[in-house]
Amino acid sequence: MQIRKLIDKPHQFCLLIALSVVLASLVSFSDAETHYHEFVIQEQPVKRLCRTHKIITVNGQFPGPILEVRDGDSLIIKTTNIAQYNVTLHWHGVRQIANPWADGPEYITQCPIQPGGTYTYRFTIQNQVGTLWWHAHSQWLRATVYGALIIYPKFGLPYPFATPNQEIPVILGEWWDRDPMAVLRQAQFTGAAPNVSDAYTINGQPGDFYRCSSQETTVFSVESGETVLLRIINAALNQELFFAVANHKLTVVGVDAAYTKPFPTSVIMIGPGQTTDVLFTADQSPSRYYMAASAYDTAQNAAFDNTTTTAVLEYGSETCSARRQSSQVLLPQLPAFNDTATATAFTAGLRSPSKVGVPNNIDENLFFAVGLGLINCLLPSPSCQGPNNTRFAASMNNVSFVFPTTLSVMQAYYQGVQGIFTADFPPVPPVRFDYTGNVNRALWQPVNGTKVYKLKYGSTVQIVLQDTSIVTTEDHPMHLHGYQFSVVGMGFGNFNAARDTPKFNLVDPPVRNTIGTPPGGWVAIRFVADNPGVWLMHCHIDAHLVWGLAMCFLVENGQGAQQTVIPPPQDLPQC
């Protein structure tokens, strides 16, 4: 693109810029579109790993449809459920300002769409650009019900990095060689950990290293010299992943629909729920190169899927004869599954591109101990197959969250219905202890409850999420619905306010919607409670979510219509 010098005189130039800004804002406003989609939740036979399984899909697609919009656009998505399970859909990372009814987690903001039912999700993208995604938020249907949500800048607004020649969504997933819902049911009955997956996938395909899979391996074609933007999404149900492209340097330019300072790396670590945008240049000799992903696993002595999924990056300029001769595809060197140093260095390297408006004066200073637990059984039982006659559990501040079954938390709050939840979630652990040390076994068993924590509209919030060593230390990718937050600090061991707070990055911290707790460590986030409604906060490892690693924030209405939750839609599903 050629740029010409239009006007030399400074005051005329400033006037032109001002007029351009006004015109651009008017154009971007008038160009906002409404996108209509019909999603049909249905069963579909899919063959993977030599076997055909009936899985739950959207419109028969796996992964599901890619949604492409611009900042400021609205979406209207009519969702019809003809599958055999209750279902909801969550638009992961979308702020849903004053509109919790479109957020989607079952029994939190809505009752599920029952078989034969229909619900239309209506929402607007507001001041967000980048890669998000959507997925089922009911039981383990997320294993196969997911897709990309790509948000482009408004018309006339460029990317703050080199314009790519092409953009490629890369959706990392997890595959079971049986019905994932059956895997969940078995774990819920036995109280033990669920069976691990049999494969990872890239855009729905396991890749060359799995049986009966090489013919269907995902292939991405590029031309020599191109700049390529990969929009990477971790849709895996239970696993953090390392990802790399053989012989190609990556530059991170965005995470969770927020730009970052360009950050060069050879590998990324991406937790379930997170998205990462990376650029690379197709500057290698024309050949074929593997993209690959494998596990980053931090739970000690726990089983995990120790396999590697691949896709092929193929240079279009490679001749057919050369392609036939190059049976070898170069594989990137991925870190070891327990390489916490590499994972930590990657996460710590992320920064916002400029100064962020981080709250300095904190109204709500919260400390959440997050981790696993065990429920003791009085007698040996087929339902107590956890360690030493127990059932696995998980909790935040010793409260293991129980999802309602008769009404959603948001509906109960809006309608003034009593008995669905209590507003007494503890702001700190009921008992302080050495969180990452040798924890007394008396503290291993949580209490059950459907508890929320109330926030006044506009209050400034800091949360320190502290991992515990109960059962095992672990990286817990924590997702906050309805908000983006600044990640101001992280470290290992127990958080110490006097020592650690002065080290916080209050200038250019990364902005995210999902962040992992370092295993045996802590992470601190800050945000302004400027979105009224009920918003779930939970671990995005779904095995931990069903064990109770969740809580809700209830953000009260502010002043006026703009700070008040909109009325529920007439077609909101009934329980």
Short mmCIF file of N, CA and C in Angstrom, two decimals, residues 5 21 27 93 113 115 137 184 189 205 213 271-272 295 340 371 389 422 511 522 526 563:
data_model
loop_
_atom_site.label_atom_id
_atom_site.label_comp_id
_atom_site.label_asym_id
_atom_site.label_seq_id
_atom_site.Cartn_x
_atom_site.Cartn_y
_atom_site.Cartn_z
N LYS A 5 1.87 11.88 1.05
CA LYS A 5 1.76 13.04 1.93
C LYS A 5 0.73 14.00 1.34
N VAL A 21 -11.29 11.17 12.01
CA VAL A 21 -11.74 10.41 13.18
C VAL A 21 -13.25 10.44 13.30
N VAL A 27 -18.87 6.08 10.27
CA VAL A 27 -18.92 4.94 9.35
C VAL A 27 -18.95 3.63 10.11
N GLY A 93 -15.77 -15.42 26.73
CA GLY A 93 -15.01 -14.18 26.67
C GLY A 93 -15.81 -12.97 26.26
N ILE A 113 -31.57 -25.72 27.63
CA ILE A 113 -32.51 -25.98 26.54
C ILE A 113 -32.77 -27.48 26.53
N PRO A 115 -34.34 -31.21 25.37
CA PRO A 115 -34.55 -31.84 24.06
C PRO A 115 -35.89 -31.41 23.46
N HIS A 137 -22.06 -25.42 27.59
CA HIS A 137 -21.73 -25.23 29.02
C HIS A 137 -22.67 -26.08 29.86
N LEU A 184 -18.07 -39.26 31.91
CA LEU A 184 -18.46 -38.42 33.04
C LEU A 184 -19.37 -39.18 34.00
N PHE A 189 -20.28 -41.63 39.28
CA PHE A 189 -20.75 -42.77 40.08
C PHE A 189 -19.65 -43.26 41.00
N GLN A 205 -9.19 -33.20 13.96
CA GLN A 205 -8.45 -34.37 13.49
C GLN A 205 -7.25 -34.66 14.39
N SER A 213 -5.65 -42.35 11.27
CA SER A 213 -5.88 -40.90 11.28
C SER A 213 -5.10 -40.15 10.22
N GLY A 271 -3.95 -22.81 28.09
CA GLY A 271 -4.83 -23.58 28.95
C GLY A 271 -6.22 -23.71 28.37
N PRO A 272 -7.00 -24.68 28.83
CA PRO A 272 -8.38 -24.80 28.37
C PRO A 272 -9.14 -23.48 28.57
N ALA A 295 0.70 -32.41 25.92
CA ALA A 295 0.24 -32.02 27.25
C ALA A 295 1.27 -31.23 28.04
N THR A 340 7.39 -26.78 33.78
CA THR A 340 6.74 -25.59 34.34
C THR A 340 7.56 -24.33 34.08
N GLY A 371 -8.43 -25.40 44.69
CA GLY A 371 -7.75 -26.68 44.57
C GLY A 371 -8.69 -27.85 44.78
N ASN A 389 -10.80 -44.80 50.09
CA ASN A 389 -12.24 -44.80 50.38
C ASN A 389 -12.80 -43.38 50.46
N THR A 422 -27.18 -18.76 48.44
CA THR A 422 -26.96 -17.85 49.56
C THR A 422 -25.82 -16.90 49.20
N VAL A 511 -4.29 -8.44 29.57
CA VAL A 511 -5.73 -8.47 29.85
C VAL A 511 -6.27 -9.81 29.36
N TRP A 522 0.47 -18.70 43.03
CA TRP A 522 -0.67 -17.79 43.09
C TRP A 522 -0.65 -16.87 41.87
N ARG A 526 -7.06 -7.97 38.71
CA ARG A 526 -7.85 -6.80 39.11
C ARG A 526 -8.84 -6.44 37.99
N GLN A 563 -26.76 0.79 33.58
CA GLN A 563 -26.08 0.02 34.62
C GLN A 563 -27.00 -1.00 35.27
#
